[in-house]
Amino acid sequence: MPSSPAKVLVLGGTTEARALTRLMDAASIGGVLSLAGRVARPAPQSLPMRMGGFGGAEGLAAYIRSEGITHVVDGTHPFAAQMSRNAHAACLETGTPLLALTRAPWVAEAGDNWLLVPDMAGAVAALDRPAARVFLAVGRMHLAEFAAQPQHDYLLRLVDPPEGALPLPKAEAVIDRGPFTEEADLALMQRNGTQLVVSKNAGGSASVAKLRAARRLGVPVVMIDRPALPERAEAHSPEEVLRWLGHVTDLGV
Ligand SMILES: NC(=O)c1ccc[n+]([C@@H]2O[C@H](COP(=O)([O-])OP(=O)(O)OC[C@H]3O[C@@H](n4cnc5c(N)ncnc54)[C@H](OP(=O)(O)O)[C@@H]3O)[C@@H](O)[C@H]2O)c1
């Protein structure tokens, strides 16, 4: 009897997950892309899309069963730790193969001046210093935590315009979405007079530009380390994921 076709659940929200869905579409691998729904207008996607939380690990396990999901690819951002933990638990419970599409963390190079902190609270504590112009590149969800350091002038980069007042007394928001270029980030930081950058150690190419710009300008960076995640199988490129799914990308060879 022929085996039934794969139905892959891709947990997305990253440039890499989007690239994977394009490859899957080209290779006619069936699946669903899941997004949290944090962004008002998600970029166009190649696979059918669903939006919003599943209702914890239990909700995800129920979704996997009811939708007949055969494989789960965790392509979420390295800081989306709750979703990754839920995916791990739900796949264990349902016996569904799980692969994480991950990217290596950024590593300081010659000319970088990084202060390494373990988490967001560490970054807030590191800003306990005289007023400065700070490029706070941590995303929308964590801004309120920095209200504990109201003395700084913050430059924020957000995907969507803020709905209400920003939780920081002195803040300018630039609305833009990656990938970003080094020249544009250099110009942004020069115009702003940025004296300090706060960044999550996301890794990957889409948002590395600000670190290269900081290096060129001699601006120090508070670098936030990644949260700990459960051990799971990992792939480092969308092509590797496709091979795991039992396909080859260079079908002509
Ligand atoms: N954190 C970042 O710095 C960052 C940066 C860029 C992009 N993103 C993307 O933004 C999304 C949310 O990130 P987060 O840090 O808020 O995640 P998180 O803290 O790990 O997740 C919180 C809850 O949001 C829901 N969720 C998260 N990702 C989802 C997905 N892909 N599909 C469906 N539900 C999802 C889940 O709700 P339920 O428990 O109800 O299922 C999850 O428990 C992720 O897709 C991530 O890849 C995050």
PDB file of C-alpha atoms and ligand atoms in Angstrom:
ATOM      1  CA  MET A   1       0.000   0.000   0.000  1.00  0.00           C
ATOM      2  CA  PRO A   2       1.424   3.458  -0.804  1.00  0.00           C
ATOM      3  CA  SER A   3       2.251   5.471   2.322  1.00  0.00           C
ATOM      4  CA  SER A   4       0.162   8.584   2.875  1.00  0.00           C
ATOM      5  CA  PRO A   5       1.847  11.892   1.937  1.00  0.00           C
ATOM      6  CA  ALA A   6       3.704  13.990   4.489  1.00  0.00           C
ATOM      7  CA  LYS A   7       1.923  16.848   6.186  1.00  0.00           C
ATOM      8  CA  VAL A   8       4.586  18.989   7.794  1.00  0.00           C
ATOM      9  CA  LEU A   9       3.839  21.585  10.437  1.00  0.00           C
ATOM     10  CA  VAL A  10       6.385  24.394  10.173  1.00  0.00           C
ATOM     11  CA  LEU A  11       6.493  26.646  13.220  1.00  0.00           C
ATOM     12  CA  GLY A  12       7.640  29.889  11.697  1.00  0.00           C
ATOM     13  CA  GLY A  13       8.227  33.548  12.247  1.00  0.00           C
ATOM     14  CA  THR A  14      11.761  33.616  10.837  1.00  0.00           C
ATOM     15  CA  THR A  15      13.416  34.283   7.471  1.00  0.00           C
ATOM     16  CA  GLU A  16      14.752  30.700   7.484  1.00  0.00           C
ATOM     17  CA  ALA A  17      11.301  29.150   8.024  1.00  0.00           C
ATOM     18  CA  ARG A  18      10.006  31.206   5.136  1.00  0.00           C
ATOM     19  CA  ALA A  19      12.829  29.963   2.912  1.00  0.00           C
ATOM     20  CA  LEU A  20      11.948  26.402   3.926  1.00  0.00           C
ATOM     21  CA  THR A  21       8.299  26.833   2.942  1.00  0.00           C
ATOM     22  CA  ARG A  22       9.436  28.035  -0.501  1.00  0.00           C
ATOM     23  CA  LEU A  23      11.572  24.897  -0.942  1.00  0.00           C
ATOM     24  CA  MET A  24       8.765  22.662   0.291  1.00  0.00           C
ATOM     25  CA  ASP A  25       6.358  24.250  -2.155  1.00  0.00           C
ATOM     26  CA  ALA A  26       8.826  23.737  -5.030  1.00  0.00           C
ATOM     27  CA  ALA A  27       9.313  20.089  -4.003  1.00  0.00           C
ATOM     28  CA  SER A  28       5.529  19.568  -3.605  1.00  0.00           C
ATOM     29  CA  ILE A  29       5.824  18.659   0.070  1.00  0.00           C
ATOM     30  CA  GLY A  30       2.543  19.319   1.814  1.00  0.00           C
ATOM     31  CA  GLY A  31       2.396  21.289   5.001  1.00  0.00           C
ATOM     32  CA  VAL A  32       1.136  24.192   7.053  1.00  0.00           C
ATOM     33  CA  LEU A  33       3.038  27.245   8.235  1.00  0.00           C
ATOM     34  CA  SER A  34       2.093  28.398  11.711  1.00  0.00           C
ATOM     35  CA  LEU A  35       2.644  31.980  12.867  1.00  0.00           C
ATOM     36  CA  ALA A  36       1.971  33.414  16.313  1.00  0.00           C
ATOM     37  CA  GLY A  37       0.059  36.368  14.868  1.00  0.00           C
ATOM     38  CA  ARG A  38       2.287  39.041  16.432  1.00  0.00           C
ATOM     39  CA  VAL A  39       2.745  40.882  13.113  1.00  0.00           C
ATOM     40  CA  ALA A  40      -0.233  42.626  11.521  1.00  0.00           C
ATOM     41  CA  ARG A  41       0.721  41.905   7.898  1.00  0.00           C
ATOM     42  CA  PRO A  42       2.900  38.795   7.630  1.00  0.00           C
ATOM     43  CA  ALA A  43       5.098  38.563   4.546  1.00  0.00           C
ATOM     44  CA  PRO A  44       3.580  36.441   1.727  1.00  0.00           C
ATOM     45  CA  GLN A  45       4.141  32.717   2.322  1.00  0.00           C
ATOM     46  CA  SER A  46       4.335  29.689   0.046  1.00  0.00           C
ATOM     47  CA  LEU A  47       2.381  27.217   2.197  1.00  0.00           C
ATOM     48  CA  PRO A  48      -1.131  27.383   3.625  1.00  0.00           C
ATOM     49  CA  MET A  49      -0.919  29.419   6.816  1.00  0.00           C
ATOM     50  CA  ARG A  50      -2.555  29.305  10.231  1.00  0.00           C
ATOM     51  CA  MET A  51      -2.245  32.032  12.858  1.00  0.00           C
ATOM     52  CA  GLY A  52      -2.286  32.212  16.640  1.00  0.00           C
ATOM     53  CA  GLY A  53      -1.353  30.033  19.605  1.00  0.00           C
ATOM     54  CA  PHE A  54      -2.383  26.383  19.918  1.00  0.00           C
ATOM     55  CA  GLY A  55      -3.145  26.550  23.638  1.00  0.00           C
ATOM     56  CA  GLY A  56       0.099  25.244  25.119  1.00  0.00           C
ATOM     57  CA  ALA A  57       1.743  21.877  24.540  1.00  0.00           C
ATOM     58  CA  GLU A  58      -1.564  20.066  25.030  1.00  0.00           C
ATOM     59  CA  GLY A  59      -3.281  22.222  22.433  1.00  0.00           C
ATOM     60  CA  LEU A  60      -0.462  21.604  19.988  1.00  0.00           C
ATOM     61  CA  ALA A  61      -0.639  17.839  20.569  1.00  0.00           C
ATOM     62  CA  ALA A  62      -4.390  17.952  19.878  1.00  0.00           C
ATOM     63  CA  TYR A  63      -3.735  19.960  16.683  1.00  0.00           C
ATOM     64  CA  ILE A  64      -1.102  17.456  15.513  1.00  0.00           C
ATOM     65  CA  ARG A  65      -3.572  14.603  15.993  1.00  0.00           C
ATOM     66  CA  SER A  66      -6.622  16.282  14.501  1.00  0.00           C
ATOM     67  CA  GLU A  67      -4.746  17.624  11.442  1.00  0.00           C
ATOM     68  CA  GLY A  68      -2.806  14.410  10.777  1.00  0.00           C
ATOM     69  CA  ILE A  69       0.571  16.157  11.058  1.00  0.00           C
ATOM     70  CA  THR A  70       3.390  13.727  10.168  1.00  0.00           C
ATOM     71  CA  HIS A  71       6.463  15.907  10.949  1.00  0.00           C
ATOM     72  CA  VAL A  72       7.092  19.101  12.908  1.00  0.00           C
ATOM     73  CA  VAL A  73       9.832  21.561  11.980  1.00  0.00           C
ATOM     74  CA  ASP A  74      10.530  24.136  14.665  1.00  0.00           C
ATOM     75  CA  GLY A  75      11.661  27.142  12.651  1.00  0.00           C
ATOM     76  CA  THR A  76      10.918  29.689  15.361  1.00  0.00           C
ATOM     77  CA  HIS A  77      13.295  32.397  16.519  1.00  0.00           C
ATOM     78  CA  PRO A  78      15.919  31.230  19.048  1.00  0.00           C
ATOM     79  CA  PHE A  79      14.267  33.476  21.666  1.00  0.00           C
ATOM     80  CA  ALA A  80      10.797  31.933  21.137  1.00  0.00           C
ATOM     81  CA  ALA A  81      11.592  29.482  23.932  1.00  0.00           C
ATOM     82  CA  GLN A  82       8.046  28.737  25.064  1.00  0.00           C
ATOM     83  CA  MET A  83       6.954  27.642  21.608  1.00  0.00           C
ATOM     84  CA  SER A  84      10.047  25.447  21.233  1.00  0.00           C
ATOM     85  CA  ARG A  85       9.442  23.811  24.621  1.00  0.00           C
ATOM     86  CA  ASN A  86       5.799  23.191  23.711  1.00  0.00           C
ATOM     87  CA  ALA A  87       6.785  21.681  20.352  1.00  0.00           C
ATOM     88  CA  HIS A  88       9.241  19.345  22.064  1.00  0.00           C
ATOM     89  CA  ALA A  89       6.644  18.202  24.625  1.00  0.00           C
ATOM     90  CA  ALA A  90       3.837  17.790  22.061  1.00  0.00           C
ATOM     91  CA  CYS A  91       6.038  15.788  19.672  1.00  0.00           C
ATOM     92  CA  LEU A  92       7.146  13.512  22.514  1.00  0.00           C
ATOM     93  CA  GLU A  93       3.549  12.965  23.533  1.00  0.00           C
ATOM     94  CA  THR A  94       2.269  12.245  20.026  1.00  0.00           C
ATOM     95  CA  GLY A  95       5.380  10.406  18.775  1.00  0.00           C
ATOM     96  CA  THR A  96       5.820  12.909  15.945  1.00  0.00           C
ATOM     97  CA  PRO A  97       9.327  13.414  14.471  1.00  0.00           C
ATOM     98  CA  LEU A  98      10.650  16.891  15.365  1.00  0.00           C
ATOM     99  CA  LEU A  99      13.486  18.807  13.749  1.00  0.00           C
ATOM    100  CA  ALA A 100      14.603  22.289  14.768  1.00  0.00           C
ATOM    101  CA  LEU A 101      15.847  24.629  12.049  1.00  0.00           C
ATOM    102  CA  THR A 102      18.460  26.584  13.980  1.00  0.00           C
ATOM    103  CA  ARG A 103      21.206  29.075  13.292  1.00  0.00           C
ATOM    104  CA  ALA A 104      24.520  29.504  15.044  1.00  0.00           C
ATOM    105  CA  PRO A 105      24.787  32.339  17.548  1.00  0.00           C
ATOM    106  CA  TRP A 106      26.793  35.410  16.561  1.00  0.00           C
ATOM    107  CA  VAL A 107      30.344  35.505  17.894  1.00  0.00           C
ATOM    108  CA  ALA A 108      32.284  38.708  18.630  1.00  0.00           C
ATOM    109  CA  GLU A 109      34.938  39.569  16.046  1.00  0.00           C
ATOM    110  CA  ALA A 110      37.961  41.884  16.108  1.00  0.00           C
ATOM    111  CA  GLY A 111      36.711  45.426  16.634  1.00  0.00           C
ATOM    112  CA  ASP A 112      33.579  44.373  18.533  1.00  0.00           C
ATOM    113  CA  ASN A 113      32.999  45.644  22.049  1.00  0.00           C
ATOM    114  CA  TRP A 114      30.327  43.353  23.532  1.00  0.00           C
ATOM    115  CA  LEU A 115      29.057  43.129  27.065  1.00  0.00           C
ATOM    116  CA  LEU A 116      27.537  39.644  27.395  1.00  0.00           C
ATOM    117  CA  VAL A 117      24.438  39.331  29.584  1.00  0.00           C
ATOM    118  CA  PRO A 118      22.482  36.129  30.287  1.00  0.00           C
ATOM    119  CA  ASP A 119      18.945  37.398  29.686  1.00  0.00           C
ATOM    120  CA  MET A 120      16.652  40.402  29.270  1.00  0.00           C
ATOM    121  CA  ALA A 121      16.855  41.265  32.995  1.00  0.00           C
ATOM    122  CA  GLY A 122      20.640  41.313  32.623  1.00  0.00           C
ATOM    123  CA  ALA A 123      20.319  43.780  29.743  1.00  0.00           C
ATOM    124  CA  VAL A 124      18.074  46.054  31.827  1.00  0.00           C
ATOM    125  CA  ALA A 125      20.616  45.926  34.667  1.00  0.00           C
ATOM    126  CA  ALA A 126      23.455  46.720  32.228  1.00  0.00           C
ATOM    127  CA  LEU A 127      21.683  49.965  31.317  1.00  0.00           C
ATOM    128  CA  ASP A 128      21.956  51.227  34.896  1.00  0.00           C
ATOM    129  CA  ARG A 129      24.351  53.955  33.756  1.00  0.00           C
ATOM    130  CA  PRO A 130      24.215  57.663  32.825  1.00  0.00           C
ATOM    131  CA  ALA A 131      21.834  58.715  30.041  1.00  0.00           C
ATOM    132  CA  ALA A 132      22.863  57.626  26.551  1.00  0.00           C
ATOM    133  CA  ARG A 133      21.379  57.181  23.092  1.00  0.00           C
ATOM    134  CA  VAL A 134      20.497  53.481  22.969  1.00  0.00           C
ATOM    135  CA  PHE A 135      19.424  51.440  19.947  1.00  0.00           C
ATOM    136  CA  LEU A 136      17.151  48.957  21.730  1.00  0.00           C
ATOM    137  CA  ALA A 137      16.841  46.145  19.173  1.00  0.00           C
ATOM    138  CA  VAL A 138      14.915  43.641  21.293  1.00  0.00           C
ATOM    139  CA  GLY A 139      11.501  43.636  19.611  1.00  0.00           C
ATOM    140  CA  ARG A 140       8.172  44.955  20.811  1.00  0.00           C
ATOM    141  CA  MET A 141       7.396  42.410  23.536  1.00  0.00           C
ATOM    142  CA  HIS A 142      10.165  43.426  25.968  1.00  0.00           C
ATOM    143  CA  LEU A 143      10.104  47.216  25.770  1.00  0.00           C
ATOM    144  CA  ALA A 144       8.260  47.739  29.053  1.00  0.00           C
ATOM    145  CA  GLU A 145      11.074  46.061  30.995  1.00  0.00           C
ATOM    146  CA  PHE A 146      13.391  48.907  29.988  1.00  0.00           C
ATOM    147  CA  ALA A 147      11.110  51.475  31.643  1.00  0.00           C
ATOM    148  CA  ALA A 148      13.243  50.696  34.716  1.00  0.00           C
ATOM    149  CA  GLN A 149      15.988  52.723  32.942  1.00  0.00           C
ATOM    150  CA  PRO A 150      14.023  55.802  31.808  1.00  0.00           C
ATOM    151  CA  GLN A 151      17.082  58.096  31.562  1.00  0.00           C
ATOM    152  CA  HIS A 152      18.076  56.904  28.070  1.00  0.00           C
ATOM    153  CA  ASP A 153      16.928  58.096  24.654  1.00  0.00           C
ATOM    154  CA  TYR A 154      15.815  54.882  22.984  1.00  0.00           C
ATOM    155  CA  LEU A 155      15.776  54.119  19.274  1.00  0.00           C
ATOM    156  CA  LEU A 156      13.337  51.275  18.565  1.00  0.00           C
ATOM    157  CA  ARG A 157      12.795  49.327  15.365  1.00  0.00           C
ATOM    158  CA  LEU A 158       9.355  47.770  15.121  1.00  0.00           C
ATOM    159  CA  VAL A 159       7.593  45.792  12.389  1.00  0.00           C
ATOM    160  CA  ASP A 160       4.214  47.469  13.035  1.00  0.00           C
ATOM    161  CA  PRO A 161       3.489  51.017  14.257  1.00  0.00           C
ATOM    162  CA  PRO A 162       2.864  50.968  18.039  1.00  0.00           C
ATOM    163  CA  GLU A 163      -0.845  50.823  18.900  1.00  0.00           C
ATOM    164  CA  GLY A 164      -0.711  52.991  22.002  1.00  0.00           C
ATOM    165  CA  ALA A 165       1.890  55.098  23.753  1.00  0.00           C
ATOM    166  CA  LEU A 166       5.324  53.517  23.971  1.00  0.00           C
ATOM    167  CA  PRO A 167       6.182  52.273  27.480  1.00  0.00           C
ATOM    168  CA  LEU A 168       9.413  54.318  27.477  1.00  0.00           C
ATOM    169  CA  PRO A 169       9.398  58.067  28.200  1.00  0.00           C
ATOM    170  CA  LYS A 170      12.058  58.994  25.604  1.00  0.00           C
ATOM    171  CA  ALA A 171      11.761  56.795  22.545  1.00  0.00           C
ATOM    172  CA  GLU A 172      11.724  57.102  18.772  1.00  0.00           C
ATOM    173  CA  ALA A 173      10.279  54.199  16.781  1.00  0.00           C
ATOM    174  CA  VAL A 174      11.383  53.373  13.252  1.00  0.00           C
ATOM    175  CA  ILE A 175       8.950  51.081  11.435  1.00  0.00           C
ATOM    176  CA  ASP A 176      10.777  48.569   9.272  1.00  0.00           C
ATOM    177  CA  ARG A 177      11.198  44.842   8.803  1.00  0.00           C
ATOM    178  CA  GLY A 178      14.317  42.835   7.941  1.00  0.00           C
ATOM    179  CA  PRO A 179      16.441  41.770   6.314  1.00  0.00           C
ATOM    180  CA  PHE A 180      18.449  44.939   6.991  1.00  0.00           C
ATOM    181  CA  THR A 181      21.607  46.149   5.253  1.00  0.00           C
ATOM    182  CA  GLU A 182      24.820  47.279   6.902  1.00  0.00           C
ATOM    183  CA  GLU A 183      24.849  50.615   5.050  1.00  0.00           C
ATOM    184  CA  ALA A 184      21.256  51.420   6.038  1.00  0.00           C
ATOM    185  CA  ASP A 185      21.907  50.509   9.679  1.00  0.00           C
ATOM    186  CA  LEU A 186      25.094  52.566   9.651  1.00  0.00           C
ATOM    187  CA  ALA A 187      23.148  55.566   8.346  1.00  0.00           C
ATOM    188  CA  LEU A 188      20.347  54.985  10.892  1.00  0.00           C
ATOM    189  CA  MET A 189      22.775  54.839  13.814  1.00  0.00           C
ATOM    190  CA  GLN A 190      24.758  57.859  12.598  1.00  0.00           C
ATOM    191  CA  ARG A 191      21.594  59.925  12.209  1.00  0.00           C
ATOM    192  CA  ASN A 192      20.427  58.842  15.642  1.00  0.00           C
ATOM    193  CA  GLY A 193      23.815  59.384  17.304  1.00  0.00           C
ATOM    194  CA  THR A 194      23.621  55.870  18.773  1.00  0.00           C
ATOM    195  CA  GLN A 195      26.070  55.329  21.663  1.00  0.00           C
ATOM    196  CA  LEU A 196      25.016  51.803  22.686  1.00  0.00           C
ATOM    197  CA  VAL A 197      23.185  48.891  21.020  1.00  0.00           C
ATOM    198  CA  VAL A 198      21.149  46.264  22.894  1.00  0.00           C
ATOM    199  CA  SER A 199      20.683  43.076  20.881  1.00  0.00           C
ATOM    200  CA  LYS A 200      19.475  39.516  21.355  1.00  0.00           C
ATOM    201  CA  ASN A 201      21.966  36.953  20.089  1.00  0.00           C
ATOM    202  CA  ALA A 202      19.613  35.862  17.324  1.00  0.00           C
ATOM    203  CA  GLY A 203      22.300  34.675  14.887  1.00  0.00           C
ATOM    204  CA  GLY A 204      21.626  34.461  11.151  1.00  0.00           C
ATOM    205  CA  SER A 205      21.925  37.071   8.440  1.00  0.00           C
ATOM    206  CA  ALA A 206      18.623  38.974   8.563  1.00  0.00           C
ATOM    207  CA  SER A 207      19.520  41.264  11.473  1.00  0.00           C
ATOM    208  CA  VAL A 208      23.315  41.084  11.723  1.00  0.00           C
ATOM    209  CA  ALA A 209      23.677  44.466   9.966  1.00  0.00           C
ATOM    210  CA  LYS A 210      23.349  46.465  13.185  1.00  0.00           C
ATOM    211  CA  LEU A 211      26.323  44.597  14.691  1.00  0.00           C
ATOM    212  CA  ARG A 212      28.479  45.295  11.652  1.00  0.00           C
ATOM    213  CA  ALA A 213      27.436  48.948  11.770  1.00  0.00           C
ATOM    214  CA  ALA A 214      28.227  49.095  15.503  1.00  0.00           C
ATOM    215  CA  ARG A 215      31.692  47.623  14.784  1.00  0.00           C
ATOM    216  CA  ARG A 216      32.382  50.268  12.151  1.00  0.00           C
ATOM    217  CA  LEU A 217      31.239  53.069  14.445  1.00  0.00           C
ATOM    218  CA  GLY A 218      33.036  51.715  17.533  1.00  0.00           C
ATOM    219  CA  VAL A 219      29.697  51.527  19.371  1.00  0.00           C
ATOM    220  CA  PRO A 220      29.490  48.976  22.231  1.00  0.00           C
ATOM    221  CA  VAL A 221      26.805  46.263  22.227  1.00  0.00           C
ATOM    222  CA  VAL A 222      24.962  44.685  25.155  1.00  0.00           C
ATOM    223  CA  MET A 223      24.492  41.137  23.800  1.00  0.00           C
ATOM    224  CA  ILE A 224      21.735  39.027  25.351  1.00  0.00           C
ATOM    225  CA  ASP A 225      22.427  35.290  25.468  1.00  0.00           C
ATOM    226  CA  ARG A 226      19.863  32.752  24.215  1.00  0.00           C
ATOM    227  CA  PRO A 227      17.415  30.963  26.491  1.00  0.00           C
ATOM    228  CA  ALA A 228      18.082  27.276  27.186  1.00  0.00           C
ATOM    229  CA  LEU A 229      16.026  24.874  25.047  1.00  0.00           C
ATOM    230  CA  PRO A 230      15.343  21.150  25.233  1.00  0.00           C
ATOM    231  CA  GLU A 231      17.691  18.923  23.272  1.00  0.00           C
ATOM    232  CA  ARG A 232      16.287  18.036  19.875  1.00  0.00           C
ATOM    233  CA  ALA A 233      17.541  17.091  16.427  1.00  0.00           C
ATOM    234  CA  GLU A 234      18.725  20.186  14.564  1.00  0.00           C
ATOM    235  CA  ALA A 235      19.315  21.245  10.976  1.00  0.00           C
ATOM    236  CA  HIS A 236      21.138  24.421  10.037  1.00  0.00           C
ATOM    237  CA  SER A 237      19.663  25.116   6.613  1.00  0.00           C
ATOM    238  CA  PRO A 238      16.307  24.694   4.858  1.00  0.00           C
ATOM    239  CA  GLU A 239      18.019  22.276   2.416  1.00  0.00           C
ATOM    240  CA  GLU A 240      19.029  20.055   5.339  1.00  0.00           C
ATOM    241  CA  VAL A 241      15.425  20.008   6.519  1.00  0.00           C
ATOM    242  CA  LEU A 242      14.309  18.898   3.078  1.00  0.00           C
ATOM    243  CA  ARG A 243      16.802  16.044   3.149  1.00  0.00           C
ATOM    244  CA  TRP A 244      15.445  15.052   6.573  1.00  0.00           C
ATOM    245  CA  LEU A 245      12.007  14.990   5.025  1.00  0.00           C
ATOM    246  CA  GLY A 246      13.363  12.467   2.535  1.00  0.00           C
ATOM    247  CA  HIS A 247      13.687  14.718  -0.477  1.00  0.00           C
ATOM    248  CA  VAL A 248      16.511  16.317  -2.410  1.00  0.00           C
ATOM    249  CA  THR A 249      16.466  19.937  -3.456  1.00  0.00           C
ATOM    250  CA  ASP A 250      18.595  19.520  -6.587  1.00  0.00           C
ATOM    251  CA  LEU A 251      16.062  17.269  -8.288  1.00  0.00           C
ATOM    252  CA  GLY A 252      17.757  17.684 -11.662  1.00  0.00           C
ATOM    253  CA  VAL A 253      20.963  15.965 -10.511  1.00  0.00           C
TER     254      VAL A 253
HETATM  255  N1  LIG B   1      11.215  36.271  20.375  1.00  0.00           N
HETATM  256  C1  LIG B   1      11.807  36.923  19.390  1.00  0.00           C
HETATM  257  O1  LIG B   1      12.795  37.638  19.587  1.00  0.00           O
HETATM  258  C2  LIG B   1      11.298  36.793  17.987  1.00  0.00           C
HETATM  259  C3  LIG B   1      11.943  37.498  16.958  1.00  0.00           C
HETATM  260  C4  LIG B   1      11.503  37.354  15.638  1.00  0.00           C
HETATM  261  C5  LIG B   1      10.439  36.535  15.373  1.00  0.00           C
HETATM  262  N2  LIG B   1       9.816  35.855  16.397  1.00  0.00           N
HETATM  263  C6  LIG B   1       8.698  34.984  16.049  1.00  0.00           C
HETATM  264  O2  LIG B   1       7.553  35.517  16.679  1.00  0.00           O
HETATM  265  C7  LIG B   1       6.715  34.471  17.166  1.00  0.00           C
HETATM  266  C8  LIG B   1       6.442  34.653  18.638  1.00  0.00           C
HETATM  267  O3  LIG B   1       7.661  34.687  19.350  1.00  0.00           O
HETATM  268  P1  LIG B   1       7.672  34.711  20.940  1.00  0.00           P
HETATM  269  O4  LIG B   1       9.072  34.970  21.375  1.00  0.00           O
HETATM  270  O5  LIG B   1       6.557  35.573  21.449  1.00  0.00           O
HETATM  271  O6  LIG B   1       7.333  33.170  21.243  1.00  0.00           O
HETATM  272  P2  LIG B   1       7.172  32.394  22.619  1.00  0.00           P
HETATM  273  O7  LIG B   1       7.322  33.340  23.777  1.00  0.00           O
HETATM  274  O8  LIG B   1       8.021  31.191  22.605  1.00  0.00           O
HETATM  275  O9  LIG B   1       5.675  31.896  22.492  1.00  0.00           O
HETATM  276  C9  LIG B   1       4.612  32.327  23.315  1.00  0.00           C
HETATM  277  C10 LIG B   1       3.346  31.690  22.789  1.00  0.00           C
HETATM  278  O10 LIG B   1       3.014  32.228  21.493  1.00  0.00           O
HETATM  279  C11 LIG B   1       2.480  31.212  20.658  1.00  0.00           C
HETATM  280  N3  LIG B   1       3.378  31.010  19.514  1.00  0.00           N
HETATM  281  C12 LIG B   1       4.684  31.345  19.389  1.00  0.00           C
HETATM  282  N4  LIG B   1       5.149  31.038  18.172  1.00  0.00           N
HETATM  283  C13 LIG B   1       4.111  30.486  17.492  1.00  0.00           C
HETATM  284  C14 LIG B   1       3.965  29.972  16.182  1.00  0.00           C
HETATM  285  N5  LIG B   1       4.988  29.975  15.287  1.00  0.00           N
HETATM  286  N6  LIG B   1       2.745  29.484  15.831  1.00  0.00           N
HETATM  287  C15 LIG B   1       1.710  29.482  16.718  1.00  0.00           C
HETATM  288  N7  LIG B   1       1.792  29.965  17.971  1.00  0.00           N
HETATM  289  C16 LIG B   1       2.982  30.471  18.353  1.00  0.00           C
HETATM  290  C17 LIG B   1       2.380  29.972  21.527  1.00  0.00           C
HETATM  291  O11 LIG B   1       1.098  30.035  22.143  1.00  0.00           O
HETATM  292  P3  LIG B   1       0.313  28.733  22.657  1.00  0.00           P
HETATM  293  O12 LIG B   1       1.018  28.290  23.900  1.00  0.00           O
HETATM  294  O13 LIG B   1      -1.067  29.208  22.863  1.00  0.00           O
HETATM  295  O14 LIG B   1       0.428  27.698  21.557  1.00  0.00           O
HETATM  296  C18 LIG B   1       3.475  30.195  22.531  1.00  0.00           C
HETATM  297  O15 LIG B   1       3.333  29.460  23.740  1.00  0.00           O
HETATM  298  C19 LIG B   1       7.428  33.158  16.832  1.00  0.00           C
HETATM  299  O16 LIG B   1       6.824  32.644  15.672  1.00  0.00           O
HETATM  300  C20 LIG B   1       8.866  33.568  16.582  1.00  0.00           C
HETATM  301  O17 LIG B   1       9.493  32.715  15.624  1.00  0.00           O
HETATM  302  C21 LIG B   1      10.225  35.985  17.686  1.00  0.00           C
END
